[in-house]
Each structure stands twice: as structure tokens, then as C-alpha cells.
CSV table of C-alpha atoms and ligand atoms in Angstrom, one decimal:
chain,number,residue,atom,x,y,z
A,21,UNK,CA,128.6,84.2,127.9
A,22,UNK,CA,129.2,84.5,131.6
A,23,UNK,CA,125.6,85.4,132.3
A,24,UNK,CA,124.6,83.9,135.6
A,25,UNK,CA,121.1,83.7,137.1
A,26,UNK,CA,121.2,86.3,139.7
A,27,UNK,CA,118.9,85.7,142.6
A,28,UNK,CA,118.2,88.8,144.4
A,29,UNK,CA,116.2,87.4,147.3
A,30,UNK,CA,114.5,89.8,149.5
A,31,UNK,CA,114.5,92.9,147.5
A,32,UNK,CA,111.7,93.8,149.7
A,33,UNK,CA,111.8,92.9,153.3
A,34,UNK,CA,109.7,91.2,155.8
A,35,UNK,CA,106.9,93.6,156.5
A,36,UNK,CA,105.0,93.3,159.7
A,37,UNK,CA,105.8,91.4,162.8
A,38,UNK,CA,103.7,88.6,164.1
A,39,UNK,CA,103.9,89.4,167.7
A,40,UNK,CA,103.4,93.0,167.4
A,41,UNK,CA,100.5,92.8,165.1
A,42,UNK,CA,98.7,90.0,166.9
A,43,UNK,CA,97.8,92.5,169.6
A,44,UNK,CA,95.9,94.6,167.0
A,45,UNK,CA,93.2,92.0,166.6
A,46,UNK,CA,92.0,90.6,163.4
A,47,UNK,CA,91.0,93.7,161.5
A,48,UNK,CA,93.5,93.1,158.8
A,49,UNK,CA,94.6,89.5,159.1
A,50,UNK,CA,97.1,89.8,156.3
A,51,UNK,CA,99.3,92.1,158.3
A,52,UNK,CA,99.5,89.4,161.0
A,53,UNK,CA,101.5,87.3,158.7
A,54,UNK,CA,104.8,88.2,157.2
A,55,UNK,CA,104.7,89.5,153.7
A,56,UNK,CA,107.8,88.6,151.8
A,57,UNK,CA,108.7,90.2,148.5
A,58,UNK,CA,111.5,88.8,146.4
A,59,UNK,CA,112.7,89.0,142.8
A,60,UNK,CA,114.9,86.9,140.5
A,61,UNK,CA,116.2,87.5,137.0
A,62,UNK,CA,114.9,85.1,134.3
A,63,UNK,CA,116.4,86.9,131.4
A,64,UNK,CA,118.3,90.1,131.1
A,65,UNK,CA,115.1,92.0,130.5
A,66,UNK,CA,112.6,90.1,132.6
A,67,UNK,CA,112.5,89.5,136.4
A,68,UNK,CA,110.2,87.5,138.4
A,69,UNK,CA,108.8,89.4,141.4
A,70,UNK,CA,107.0,87.5,144.2
A,71,UNK,CA,104.7,88.5,147.0
A,72,UNK,CA,104.3,85.9,149.6
A,73,UNK,CA,102.2,85.6,152.7
A,74,UNK,CA,102.5,82.5,154.7
A,75,UNK,CA,104.7,79.6,153.6
A,76,UNK,CA,104.2,75.9,152.7
A,77,UNK,CA,105.7,74.9,156.0
A,78,UNK,CA,103.1,76.8,158.0
A,79,UNK,CA,100.0,74.8,158.5
A,80,UNK,CA,96.4,76.1,158.7
A,81,UNK,CA,97.3,79.6,157.5
A,82,UNK,CA,95.8,81.6,154.7
A,83,UNK,CA,98.5,81.8,152.0
A,84,UNK,CA,99.3,84.0,149.1
A,85,UNK,CA,102.1,83.3,146.7
A,86,UNK,CA,101.9,85.6,143.7
A,87,UNK,CA,104.7,85.9,141.0
A,88,UNK,CA,104.5,88.6,138.4
A,89,UNK,CA,106.9,89.9,135.7
A,90,UNK,CA,109.0,93.0,136.0
A,91,UNK,CA,110.5,94.1,132.7
A,92,UNK,CA,112.6,96.9,131.2
A,93,UNK,CA,109.3,98.5,130.1
A,94,UNK,CA,107.5,100.8,132.7
A,95,UNK,CA,104.1,100.6,131.0
A,96,UNK,CA,104.2,96.8,131.3
A,97,UNK,CA,105.3,96.9,135.0
A,98,UNK,CA,102.4,99.3,135.8
A,99,UNK,CA,99.8,96.9,134.3
A,100,UNK,CA,101.3,93.8,136.0
A,101,UNK,CA,101.6,95.5,139.4
A,102,UNK,CA,98.0,96.6,139.1
A,103,UNK,CA,96.9,93.1,138.1
A,104,UNK,CA,98.6,91.4,141.0
A,105,UNK,CA,97.5,94.1,143.4
A,106,UNK,CA,93.8,93.4,142.6
A,107,UNK,CA,94.3,89.7,143.3
A,108,UNK,CA,96.2,90.5,146.5
A,109,UNK,CA,93.4,92.8,147.6
A,110,UNK,CA,90.9,90.1,146.9
A,111,UNK,CA,93.0,87.7,149.0
A,112,UNK,CA,93.0,90.2,151.9
A,113,UNK,CA,89.3,90.6,151.7
A,114,UNK,CA,88.6,86.9,151.6
A,115,UNK,CA,91.1,86.1,154.3
A,116,UNK,CA,89.2,88.4,156.7
A,117,UNK,CA,86.1,86.2,156.4
A,118,UNK,CA,87.9,82.9,156.7
A,119,UNK,CA,88.9,81.2,159.9
A,120,UNK,CA,92.1,79.3,160.3
A,121,UNK,CA,90.6,75.8,160.3
A,122,UNK,CA,91.9,73.5,157.5
A,123,UNK,CA,88.5,73.3,155.8
A,124,UNK,CA,88.1,77.0,155.0
A,125,UNK,CA,91.8,77.9,154.6
A,126,UNK,CA,92.4,80.2,151.7
A,127,UNK,CA,95.3,79.7,149.3
A,128,UNK,CA,95.9,82.1,146.4
A,129,UNK,CA,98.6,81.5,143.8
A,130,UNK,CA,99.7,83.2,140.7
A,131,UNK,CA,102.6,82.4,138.4
A,132,UNK,CA,103.4,83.2,134.8
A,133,UNK,CA,105.3,82.0,131.7
A,134,UNK,CA,106.8,84.1,129.0
A,135,UNK,CA,104.9,83.1,125.8
A,136,UNK,CA,106.1,85.7,123.4
A,137,UNK,CA,109.3,87.7,123.3
A,138,UNK,CA,110.3,89.6,120.2
A,139,UNK,CA,111.2,93.1,119.1
A,140,UNK,CA,107.5,93.9,118.7
A,141,UNK,CA,105.7,91.9,121.4
A,142,UNK,CA,106.1,90.7,124.9
A,143,UNK,CA,103.6,88.2,126.2
A,144,UNK,CA,102.8,86.4,129.4
A,145,UNK,CA,100.4,83.5,130.2
A,146,UNK,CA,99.4,83.9,133.8
A,147,UNK,CA,97.9,81.2,135.9
A,148,UNK,CA,95.9,81.7,139.0
A,149,UNK,CA,95.1,79.0,141.4
A,150,UNK,CA,92.6,80.0,144.0
A,151,UNK,CA,91.6,77.5,146.7
A,152,UNK,CA,89.1,77.8,149.5
A,153,UNK,CA,89.7,74.8,151.7
A,154,UNK,CA,88.7,71.8,149.6
A,155,UNK,CA,87.3,73.8,146.7
A,156,UNK,CA,89.7,75.2,144.1
A,157,UNK,CA,89.6,77.0,140.8
A,158,UNK,CA,92.2,77.6,138.1
A,159,UNK,CA,92.1,80.7,135.8
A,160,UNK,CA,94.3,81.8,133.0
A,161,UNK,CA,95.1,85.2,131.7
A,162,UNK,CA,97.0,86.2,128.6
A,163,UNK,CA,98.8,89.6,128.6
A,164,UNK,CA,100.3,90.5,125.3
A,165,UNK,CA,102.0,93.9,125.1
A,166,UNK,CA,102.6,95.8,121.9
A,167,UNK,CA,106.1,97.4,122.4
A,168,UNK,CA,105.5,99.9,119.6
A,169,UNK,CA,102.2,101.3,120.7
A,170,UNK,CA,103.0,100.6,124.4
A,171,UNK,CA,99.7,99.0,125.0
A,172,UNK,CA,98.2,95.8,126.4
A,173,UNK,CA,96.5,94.1,123.5
A,174,UNK,CA,93.0,93.0,124.2
A,175,UNK,CA,91.7,89.9,122.4
A,176,UNK,CA,89.3,91.9,120.3
A,177,UNK,CA,92.1,94.2,119.2
A,178,UNK,CA,93.6,91.4,117.2
A,179,UNK,CA,90.9,91.5,114.6
A,180,UNK,CA,90.3,93.9,111.8
A,181,UNK,CA,86.9,95.0,113.0
A,182,UNK,CA,84.1,94.4,115.4
A,183,UNK,CA,82.5,92.3,112.7
A,184,UNK,CA,85.5,90.1,112.3
A,185,UNK,CA,85.8,89.7,116.0
A,186,UNK,CA,82.1,88.5,115.9
A,187,UNK,CA,83.0,86.0,113.1
A,188,UNK,CA,85.7,84.5,115.2
A,189,UNK,CA,83.4,84.4,118.2
A,190,UNK,CA,80.9,82.4,116.1
A,191,UNK,CA,83.6,79.9,115.2
A,192,UNK,CA,84.6,79.6,118.8
A,193,UNK,CA,80.9,79.1,119.9
A,194,UNK,CA,80.5,76.3,117.3
A,195,UNK,CA,83.6,74.6,118.5
A,196,UNK,CA,82.6,75.0,122.2
A,197,UNK,CA,79.3,73.2,121.4
A,198,UNK,CA,81.1,70.3,119.8
A,199,UNK,CA,83.4,69.9,122.8
A,200,UNK,CA,80.6,70.1,125.3
A,201,UNK,CA,78.4,67.7,123.3
A,202,UNK,CA,81.2,65.2,123.2
A,203,UNK,CA,81.5,65.4,127.0
A,204,UNK,CA,77.8,65.1,127.4
A,205,UNK,CA,77.9,61.9,125.4
A,206,UNK,CA,80.3,60.3,127.9
A,207,UNK,CA,78.1,61.1,130.9
A,208,UNK,CA,75.9,58.4,132.3
A,209,UNK,CA,72.5,59.9,131.6
A,210,UNK,CA,69.3,58.7,129.9
A,211,UNK,CA,68.6,60.2,126.5
A,212,UNK,CA,65.8,62.5,127.7
A,213,UNK,CA,67.9,63.9,130.5
A,214,UNK,CA,70.7,64.5,128.1
A,215,UNK,CA,68.5,66.5,125.8
A,216,UNK,CA,67.0,68.5,128.6
A,217,UNK,CA,70.5,69.2,129.9
A,218,UNK,CA,71.7,70.3,126.5
A,219,UNK,CA,68.8,72.7,126.1
A,220,UNK,CA,69.4,74.1,129.6
A,221,UNK,CA,73.0,74.8,128.7
A,222,UNK,CA,72.3,76.9,125.6
A,223,UNK,CA,72.0,80.2,127.5
A,224,UNK,CA,75.2,79.7,129.4
A,225,UNK,CA,77.1,78.8,126.2
A,226,UNK,CA,75.7,81.9,124.5
A,227,UNK,CA,76.6,84.2,127.4
A,228,UNK,CA,80.0,82.6,128.1
A,229,UNK,CA,81.2,82.9,124.5
A,230,UNK,CA,79.6,86.3,123.6
A,231,UNK,CA,81.8,88.9,121.9
A,232,UNK,CA,82.7,90.4,125.2
A,233,UNK,CA,86.3,91.1,126.4
A,234,UNK,CA,85.8,89.4,129.7
A,235,UNK,CA,85.1,86.1,128.0
A,236,UNK,CA,88.4,86.1,126.2
A,237,UNK,CA,91.0,86.9,128.8
A,238,UNK,CA,93.0,83.7,128.1
A,239,UNK,CA,94.4,82.3,125.0
A,240,UNK,CA,97.6,80.8,123.6
A,241,UNK,CA,99.0,79.7,120.3
A,242,UNK,CA,101.7,77.3,119.2
A,243,UNK,CA,104.4,77.4,116.6
A,244,UNK,CA,102.0,76.3,113.9
A,245,UNK,CA,99.6,79.1,114.6
A,246,UNK,CA,96.9,77.0,116.4
A,247,UNK,CA,95.0,79.3,118.7
A,248,UNK,CA,93.5,78.0,121.9
A,249,UNK,CA,90.9,79.8,124.0
A,250,UNK,CA,90.7,78.9,127.7
A,251,UNK,CA,87.4,79.4,129.4
A,252,UNK,CA,87.0,79.7,133.2
A,253,UNK,CA,85.2,77.0,135.1
A,254,UNK,CA,81.5,77.7,135.0
A,255,UNK,CA,81.9,80.1,132.1
A,256,UNK,CA,80.3,78.0,129.4
A,257,UNK,CA,79.0,75.0,131.4
A,258,UNK,CA,78.4,73.8,134.9
A,259,UNK,CA,81.4,72.9,137.1
A,260,UNK,CA,81.4,69.2,136.4
A,261,UNK,CA,82.5,69.9,132.8
A,262,UNK,CA,85.7,71.3,134.2
A,263,UNK,CA,87.8,73.9,132.4
A,264,UNK,CA,86.8,74.0,128.8
A,265,UNK,CA,89.3,75.0,126.0
A,266,UNK,CA,88.8,75.1,122.3
A,267,UNK,CA,91.4,75.3,119.5
A,268,UNK,CA,91.2,77.1,116.1
A,269,UNK,CA,93.5,76.2,113.3
A,270,UNK,CA,95.3,79.1,111.5
A,271,UNK,CA,93.3,78.4,108.4
A,272,UNK,CA,90.1,79.0,110.3
A,273,UNK,CA,90.9,82.3,111.8
A,274,UNK,CA,93.8,83.9,110.0
A,275,UNK,CA,91.8,86.0,107.6
A,276,UNK,CA,90.2,87.8,110.5
A,277,UNK,CA,93.5,88.8,112.2
A,278,UNK,CA,94.9,92.2,111.6
A,279,UNK,CA,98.0,92.2,109.4
A,280,UNK,CA,100.2,93.6,112.1
A,281,UNK,CA,99.3,90.8,114.5
A,282,UNK,CA,99.8,87.9,112.0
A,283,UNK,CA,103.4,87.8,113.1
A,284,UNK,CA,102.3,87.3,116.7
A,285,UNK,CA,100.5,84.1,115.9
A,286,UNK,CA,103.3,82.8,113.7
A,287,UNK,CA,101.1,82.9,110.7
A,288,UNK,CA,103.1,85.3,108.6
A,289,UNK,CA,106.7,84.6,109.7
A,290,UNK,CA,106.6,81.0,108.4
A,291,UNK,CA,105.5,82.2,105.0
A,292,UNK,CA,108.1,84.9,104.9
A,293,UNK,CA,110.8,82.4,105.8
A,294,UNK,CA,109.7,79.9,103.2
A,295,UNK,CA,109.4,82.6,100.5
A,296,UNK,CA,113.0,83.7,101.2
A,297,UNK,CA,114.2,80.2,100.6
A,298,UNK,CA,114.5,80.7,96.9
A,299,UNK,CA,116.5,83.8,97.4
A,300,UNK,CA,118.9,82.3,99.9
A,301,UNK,CA,121.8,82.0,97.5
A,302,UNK,CA,121.5,85.7,97.0
A,303,UNK,CA,121.4,86.6,100.6
A,304,UNK,CA,124.2,84.2,101.6
A,305,UNK,CA,127.1,86.4,102.8
A,306,UNK,CA,129.3,87.4,99.9
A,307,UNK,CA,132.9,86.2,100.0
A,308,UNK,CA,135.0,88.7,101.8
A,309,UNK,CA,137.6,90.7,99.9
A,310,UNK,CA,139.5,91.3,103.2
A,311,UNK,CA,142.5,89.0,103.6
A,312,UNK,CA,143.3,88.9,107.3
A,313,UNK,CA,146.7,87.4,106.4
A,314,UNK,CA,147.5,90.7,104.8
A,315,UNK,CA,145.7,93.3,106.8
A,316,UNK,CA,144.9,93.5,110.5
A,317,UNK,CA,141.5,92.3,111.4
A,318,UNK,CA,139.3,92.0,114.5
A,319,UNK,CA,136.4,89.7,115.0
A,320,UNK,CA,133.7,91.1,117.2
A,321,UNK,CA,131.4,88.4,118.6
A,322,UNK,CA,128.1,88.8,120.4
A,323,UNK,CA,126.7,86.0,122.6
A,324,UNK,CA,123.4,85.1,124.2
A,325,UNK,CA,121.0,86.8,121.8
A,326,UNK,CA,119.0,87.5,119.8
A,327,UNK,CA,117.5,90.0,122.2
A,328,UNK,CA,115.4,93.1,122.3
A,329,UNK,CA,118.7,95.1,121.6
A,330,UNK,CA,119.9,93.1,118.6
A,331,UNK,CA,118.2,95.2,116.0
A,332,UNK,CA,119.7,98.4,117.3
A,333,UNK,CA,123.1,96.7,117.1
A,334,UNK,CA,122.4,95.6,113.5
A,335,UNK,CA,121.6,99.2,112.6
A,336,UNK,CA,124.9,100.3,114.1
A,337,UNK,CA,126.9,97.6,112.3
A,338,UNK,CA,125.2,98.5,109.0
A,339,UNK,CA,125.8,102.2,109.3
A,340,UNK,CA,129.5,101.5,109.9
A,341,UNK,CA,129.8,98.7,107.3
A,342,UNK,CA,131.1,96.3,110.0
A,343,UNK,CA,130.6,92.6,110.2
A,344,UNK,CA,130.4,90.5,113.3
A,345,UNK,CA,129.6,87.0,114.5
A,346,UNK,CA,126.5,86.2,116.7
A,347,UNK,CA,126.7,83.2,118.9
A,348,UNK,CA,123.0,82.7,119.5
A,349,UNK,CA,120.9,80.6,121.9
A,350,UNK,CA,118.5,78.2,120.1
A,351,UNK,CA,115.6,79.1,122.3
A,352,UNK,CA,116.0,82.8,121.7
A,353,UNK,CA,116.5,82.3,117.9
A,354,UNK,CA,113.2,80.3,117.8
A,355,UNK,CA,111.1,83.2,119.1
A,356,UNK,CA,113.0,86.0,117.3
A,357,UNK,CA,113.1,84.5,113.9
A,358,UNK,CA,112.9,87.8,112.1
A,359,UNK,CA,115.9,89.2,114.0
A,360,UNK,CA,118.0,86.1,113.3
A,361,UNK,CA,117.1,86.2,109.6
A,362,UNK,CA,118.0,89.8,109.4
A,363,UNK,CA,121.4,89.2,111.1
A,364,UNK,CA,122.1,86.5,108.6
A,365,UNK,CA,120.9,88.4,105.6
A,366,UNK,CA,123.1,91.4,106.5
A,367,UNK,CA,126.2,89.3,106.2
A,368,UNK,CA,126.9,88.5,109.8
A,369,UNK,CA,127.9,85.0,110.8
A,370,UNK,CA,125.6,82.9,113.1
A,371,UNK,CA,127.3,80.6,115.6
A,372,UNK,CA,125.9,78.1,118.0
A,373,UNK,CA,125.8,79.0,121.7
A,374,UNK,CA,123.7,76.0,122.8
A,375,UNK,CA,119.9,75.9,123.3
A,376,UNK,CA,119.5,77.5,126.7
A,377,UNK,CA,123.0,78.4,128.0
A,378,UNK,CA,123.6,75.4,130.2
A,379,UNK,CA,127.1,74.5,131.2
A,380,UNK,CA,127.8,71.7,128.7
A,381,UNK,CA,130.5,70.2,130.8
A,382,UNK,CA,128.0,69.2,133.4
A,383,UNK,CA,125.6,67.4,130.9
A,384,UNK,CA,125.3,63.9,129.7
A,385,UNK,CA,126.2,63.0,126.2
A,386,UNK,CA,122.5,62.9,125.1
A,387,UNK,CA,121.9,66.3,126.7
A,388,UNK,CA,124.9,67.9,125.0
A,389,UNK,CA,123.7,66.5,121.7
A,390,UNK,CA,120.2,68.0,122.2
A,391,UNK,CA,121.7,71.4,123.2
A,392,UNK,CA,123.8,71.6,120.1
A,393,UNK,CA,121.8,69.8,117.5
A,394,UNK,CA,118.4,71.5,118.3
A,395,UNK,CA,120.1,74.8,118.0
A,396,UNK,CA,121.7,74.0,114.7
A,397,UNK,CA,118.4,72.7,113.3
A,398,UNK,CA,116.4,75.7,114.5
A,399,UNK,CA,118.9,78.2,113.0
A,400,UNK,CA,119.0,76.2,109.7
A,401,UNK,CA,115.2,76.2,109.5
A,402,UNK,CA,115.2,80.0,109.8
A,403,UNK,CA,118.3,81.1,107.7
A,404,UNK,CA,118.7,78.0,105.6
A,405,UNK,CA,122.3,77.5,106.9
A,406,UNK,CA,123.4,75.7,110.0
A,407,UNK,CA,126.2,77.2,112.1
A,408,UNK,CA,129.7,75.9,111.5
A,409,UNK,CA,131.2,77.1,114.8
A,410,UNK,CA,130.4,76.6,118.5
A,411,UNK,CA,131.0,78.8,121.5
A,412,UNK,CA,130.1,76.8,124.6
A,413,UNK,CA,128.4,78.8,127.3
A,414,UNK,CA,130.8,80.2,129.9
A,415,UNK,CA,133.6,79.0,127.6
A,416,UNK,CA,133.2,75.7,129.5
A,417,UNK,CA,133.8,72.4,127.7
A,418,UNK,CA,135.5,69.0,128.0
A,419,UNK,CA,136.5,66.2,125.6
A,420,UNK,CA,133.0,64.9,125.4
A,421,UNK,CA,131.7,68.4,124.4
A,422,UNK,CA,134.5,68.6,121.7
A,423,UNK,CA,133.6,65.2,120.4
A,424,UNK,CA,129.8,65.8,120.3
A,425,UNK,CA,130.1,69.4,118.9
A,426,UNK,CA,131.9,68.2,115.7
A,427,UNK,CA,132.6,71.9,115.1
A,428,UNK,CA,135.5,74.2,115.8
A,429,UNK,CA,135.2,75.8,119.3
A,430,UNK,CA,135.6,79.6,119.1
A,431,UNK,CA,136.8,81.3,122.3
A,432,UNK,CA,138.2,84.9,122.6
A,433,UNK,CA,141.3,86.7,123.6
A,434,UNK,CA,139.6,89.9,124.9
A,435,UNK,CA,136.8,89.9,127.5
A,436,UNK,CA,135.5,93.5,128.2
A,437,UNK,CA,133.4,92.2,131.1
A,438,UNK,CA,130.4,93.9,129.6
A,439,UNK,CA,128.1,91.4,131.4
A,440,UNK,CA,129.4,92.7,134.7
A,441,UNK,CA,130.0,96.4,134.1
A,442,UNK,CA,127.0,97.9,132.4
A,443,UNK,CA,128.8,101.1,131.5
A,444,UNK,CA,129.0,101.9,127.8
A,445,UNK,CA,132.0,104.2,128.1
A,446,UNK,CA,134.0,101.6,130.1
A,447,UNK,CA,133.0,98.8,127.8
A,448,UNK,CA,134.0,100.9,124.7
A,449,UNK,CA,137.4,101.6,126.2
A,450,UNK,CA,138.1,97.9,126.9
A,451,UNK,CA,136.8,96.7,123.6
A,452,UNK,CA,138.9,99.2,121.8
A,453,UNK,CA,142.1,97.5,123.1
A,454,UNK,CA,141.5,94.6,120.7
A,455,UNK,CA,144.7,93.0,119.4
A,456,UNK,CA,145.4,92.4,115.6
A,457,UNK,CA,143.6,89.3,114.4
A,458,UNK,CA,142.0,88.9,117.8
A,459,UNK,CA,138.5,87.8,118.9
A,460,UNK,CA,136.5,90.1,121.2
A,461,UNK,CA,133.8,88.7,123.4
A,462,UNK,CA,130.6,90.8,124.0
A,463,UNK,CA,126.9,90.3,124.6
A,464,UNK,CA,124.0,91.8,122.6
A,465,UNK,CA,121.6,91.2,125.5
A,466,UNK,CA,123.0,94.3,127.3
A,467,UNK,CA,121.9,97.8,126.3
A,468,UNK,CA,125.2,99.3,127.5
A,469,UNK,CA,127.1,97.0,125.2
A,470,UNK,CA,125.1,98.0,122.2
A,471,UNK,CA,125.5,101.6,123.1
A,472,UNK,CA,129.2,101.2,123.3
A,473,UNK,CA,129.5,100.0,119.7
A,474,UNK,CA,129.7,103.2,117.7
A,475,UNK,CA,132.7,104.2,119.8
A,476,UNK,CA,134.3,100.8,119.5
A,477,UNK,CA,133.9,100.6,115.8
A,478,UNK,CA,135.3,104.1,115.3
A,479,UNK,CA,138.3,103.5,117.6
A,480,UNK,CA,139.2,100.2,115.9
A,481,UNK,CA,138.8,101.6,112.4
A,482,UNK,CA,141.1,104.5,113.4
A,483,UNK,CA,143.7,101.9,114.3
A,484,UNK,CA,143.4,100.4,110.8
A,485,UNK,CA,141.5,97.2,111.7
A,486,UNK,CA,139.0,95.5,109.5
A,487,UNK,CA,135.9,94.3,111.3
A,488,UNK,CA,135.2,90.8,110.1
A,489,UNK,CA,133.3,87.5,110.9
A,490,UNK,CA,135.0,84.4,112.3
A,491,UNK,CA,134.9,82.8,108.9
A,492,UNK,CA,136.6,85.8,107.3
A,493,UNK,CA,139.2,86.0,110.1
A,494,UNK,CA,140.3,82.4,109.5
A,495,UNK,CA,140.0,82.5,105.7
A,496,UNK,CA,142.9,80.7,104.2
A,497,UNK,CA,143.6,78.9,107.5
A,498,UNK,CA,141.9,75.6,108.5
A,499,UNK,CA,139.5,75.5,111.4
A,500,UNK,CA,139.2,71.9,112.7
A,501,UNK,CA,136.4,70.3,114.5
A,502,UNK,CA,136.9,69.8,118.2
A,503,UNK,CA,139.8,72.3,118.3
A,504,UNK,CA,139.8,75.6,120.1
A,505,UNK,CA,140.7,79.0,118.7
A,506,UNK,CA,141.0,82.4,120.4
A,507,UNK,CA,142.7,84.4,117.6
A,508,UNK,CA,144.1,84.0,114.1
A,509,UNK,CA,147.7,82.9,114.4
B,5,NI,NI1,127.0,83.2,127.0
């Protein structure tokens, strides 16, 4: 709820000093410049780390600006550090041989995007922009990590066998030829030259698309399972063809993909969700027998997920026969469909916590609508049921938010500050102080919070509380759109 983007600038420090190092000559030109390392949280489990040499303001300097992910997984961090280090070493090597005139100035850049984040996989699309004066090159790399086997998945690993990989490669080669032929047609050439050019290109296409790992270091996929392969410049054709990419539809390649990776490409999940649709009436939470007008209840609520820790929390709730309410972010629900569906099927309530945790009070009416409605639609497409309650991020709202929300606004009367104090014992103590018929705020994006839960549940049960959802807490009372609630009165 109160998650803030923490910017930890300058975790590293300025290494090297211009004046001192200038006297050492040009043996290692990188150390003449300041190297700045910084890091910034993008989610609770992923940080962006940056190595920077030279800055935009400085003219005629060789520059390096490389960002890479740092996660809660050591094996991923090792791979990513190795990966950026190789690029940085290349930069140092190249810098040595380049002068500082504008034409031959070197600029290396790397940044990344999180393309997959689920309980099973974590994936990054990495872009490198390498420029030598007036000549530049863009390269992409896809790093998908299997969190179970703790390995970086190579492209060929995705397929059932070497043979299936070769089948996919054949498909890719055919598509590449179509793309290149189309481009060739638009070029201003006489027919004979066109034919000669095409025949000259054959070898490069063959080599550039061959079933070799180095040819398939970049790929991405969309929500419908369309798979795109990105080739480097010069990989399958001469430079004037630019960066070539080809796309396969899921129908074309899905039979070659290993079962365990079907989920990754969104091939299987969609089917699973659809097939559940018939059974939704059965999995819809059963009417509670608990009457919070008669017995003391407590509604535990978890914000900002689903996250990598949500499944562990669901296990704990299940073991203890406790129900809770999850105020989820639309963007996280979208990538963690299975976790969201499980949450719903196990009888917990799903509430709306906006699409991406923006302060709704600061947004325009249209933007508030997008934040709330997109989230509702996404949740409905996964569970079959749209949320009926909203918790605005930071508990921040105004009249416009109330009006647009068109849902009751659920706040809390106990905040254990679990986002601030990542200490399971402390968080457990605080949450155990819940009042009869109160609402407790917590976050399932923090490991410590999830670890606190067995103690919390046992302490509250000892006090005679029933752990219920928001709907159960207010059963028999009316919850009105646009009104705020922090406990059952
Ligand atoms: Ni929040």
C-alpha cells in the first residue's frame, strides 16, 4: 500500500579521480573517467543497477551506460553481472583504441525490460546500443530464468528435442526468406541484379538462421502467444536490410514446445482459464457460515500482489483454514494469472488496487477510469468475476476517485507497517493486535509478512477471532459505492 519507489542512488561510489589518473597516461582510459554505480528498486524483488562512465553532459568522451537487473535470486544476479561485465570489458578494450574526437567516439548502452514474472519464470529483454561515432548497432538478448531448476533457459531448451528445435528453425528460415524477399522487391534494382542478389544472400540466410544457440539469443512473445525472433544486423542479410525480425503464430510452433514451457508463452494458461469457465459456479466462494454480527471476526487484507510470495501465503492460509482479501494490481494479475486464479478458487476475495499503484488523487478522470476499469476487466477475464471493492493505493482518494470507482472503498484500522519493518516477529506482534471486526492491512509482496502469517493466524484464533473476507465481514450490512469503510460497525 505505502510502497514507495526507493531510489538508492550511489550504492557504489565514484571510483577513480580524473586529476590523479590523468597522470598515469592512457593505458586504461576507462579509469580516467568516473565510474558511477547506482541502483533503484522497480519492484520489491527487482532492482535496476547501473554502471556509468561519462555522462550526457560531457562532450567528446567515450561513454558507457549499462543497466542490469539485480533480483532476490543469486543465480540470476551472477549471470547478469557476468553478462554486463563482458560488455563493459569490451567497452574498455574498444575505448583504448579510440581517440576522443567526435567521429570515433564510442558509446555503449544497455537497458532491460522485465518481460516475464511469475512463480516459475523471470525474464528480461535486454537491449544494447553500441555506437562508434556515426555508426551504430542495436542488439537484443532474451534472458529467461527457470526459478525451479535455477537455470537460464536457452532458446533450444524450449523444445522437446534437437529435432523439434530444427523443425522450428526450418519455419523461421522460411519466414525470414519471405521477409527479405519482400524487402528486396521494394529496392530499386533491375530484375537480373535482384536475382543475383537473392542468390548471393542464400548462404548468409542459411548460416544466420542455422540451429545454433548464438543465432537465437533474442526473442519475445505477446499475450496471444505470438513468438518473435530478433536477428542482429548483418546476421541474415547485409546492413542495408536493417534489423530483421520474424514472428511465428502459436499454431505454427506450439506443438514443438515442451509442456513445461507452454505456460511461458501463454499458450496453455489461456486454455486452462477458458476450460475453468464452465466450472466457475463451483469454484465461486461458498457463502460463509460465519456471522460477524454474532462472533468476532478479523479481515486480513493483502495489497500490491500477486507476487512471488503469494503462493506461499496461500499455502499457509489453506493449512489454517483462514480466508483473506487480496487487493491486487492489474498489471501484476495479468502476468500471474495462475496465482490469481488459485487465490480466487481457494475462496479468498479479490479486490481492486489499481493497475500500477499510482496515487489516484493526482490523476485525471480518464486516467483514474483506466486504472480502475482495466484492472477490473483483467481480473474478470482470469477469474470470471470482477472485484466489488476498491482500495486506492496509499489509501489516497478524493471525490473524483469515489465517483469513478463506483465501488465501496475499503481502508483499514490496523497498519502493522510491514512495508517498512521487514521483520516477521515484529510484524506478527503488531498484526496480532487486531480489534474485533477490524480490517488489517498487509502486503504479500514482502517475504517477512508472509513469514509472519502462521504466528498471526494462531494468535488471532486463540483470541477467538474468525478470519474472514471483506464480503463476509460486512455480510448483513450494506456496503455503498463511494463510501469508505475501515471496520464493521
Ligand atoms: Ni499498495
